[in-house]
């Protein structure tokens, strides 16, 4: 049996006045996703327990079949795993966004999608000024970077009570009430504060201002945690997996679960990603593993930017270039199952992730066929198949 999981990140949404009361999924032309529902069923699952933040970290951990109540320790350790960074028992990874804050307002949580080259230069200066044996500033991709806290013999100051707000939750809002709080927050706030003067006249920012681009005014620290103690996916579920994604968080999850990571040229994690290349890479990977997962960040990014047209376009590209060819390839090779589902809703109205159920489409060998014919929040809402503990969906998908 071959399994394919397609994750259009954050695609679940609310009815839009601009779409005549339809959701983006309902307005988009997605015949391949509808065909999955028509050949199988539509259902809904909630991947974010009420007391945890509705991040892609929590939600994708659940989507891949691990109870976030037990295993979630923070986003940054997952991204550290993606980069092959080993964390000792007293080490913590901390997410280090490059952001644009003006007048204490979060103007841009990506610092204008600062380039990786620019980010690397800014992080190198932070390492010189603030780094050492205890703190390592590690460049990643664009605005998504890390700080590694090395505790050595001493336990790190952070705990599950440390509160740090994801900067994408603060878009266009005042940041004054959302600086880190709780154990270890003094250190986080101090580093964030010191970055302001270090960045103010940095050559990267001088150059960006000259070009009319938003400068990286601050670092924003969040997502801190130790490495989660997950058992490999093959041990828990008896299947070998492979992950196709442009996002470090998902690459890290895959690494921790013992999945193969497949790099695809042209996969950007943004609206301009090469959808067809991802579809081809997934088909090429099918013979080698039991389960191929294709994650696409674009619908989530479109929501963060409040762009309904881009969200619909992303869904249509995923449908045409990923779901359609994969479903066809699966049908041509024997027993299979295909699951299409986002991790969490990202409503255009709020431009940020939310709690709540997301719709999923499931078809293939042995899957009960229901009467639904389209993939949407509405059809999922009236389905009898619902998982309040979203992490239990994986075993249902695998037929166990
Ligand atoms: Zn997400």
Short mmCIF file of N, CA, C and O in Angstrom, two decimals, residues 88 192 239 252 356:
data_model
loop_
_atom_site.label_atom_id
_atom_site.label_comp_id
_atom_site.label_asym_id
_atom_site.label_seq_id
_atom_site.Cartn_x
_atom_site.Cartn_y
_atom_site.Cartn_z
N UNK A 88 21.91 19.17 23.32
CA UNK A 88 22.14 18.38 24.53
C UNK A 88 20.98 18.55 25.50
O UNK A 88 20.08 19.36 25.27
N UNK A 192 16.82 40.94 22.47
CA UNK A 192 15.98 41.66 21.52
C UNK A 192 16.26 43.17 21.58
O UNK A 192 16.35 43.83 20.55
N UNK A 239 5.65 2.36 9.09
CA UNK A 239 5.78 2.84 7.70
C UNK A 239 7.00 3.74 7.57
O UNK A 239 7.32 4.50 8.48
N UNK A 252 12.36 19.60 9.93
CA UNK A 252 12.80 19.19 11.26
C UNK A 252 11.92 18.09 11.82
O UNK A 252 12.42 17.11 12.40
N UNK A 356 -9.30 25.28 15.90
CA UNK A 356 -10.53 24.83 15.25
C UNK A 356 -10.31 23.68 14.29
O UNK A 356 -9.17 23.35 13.93
#
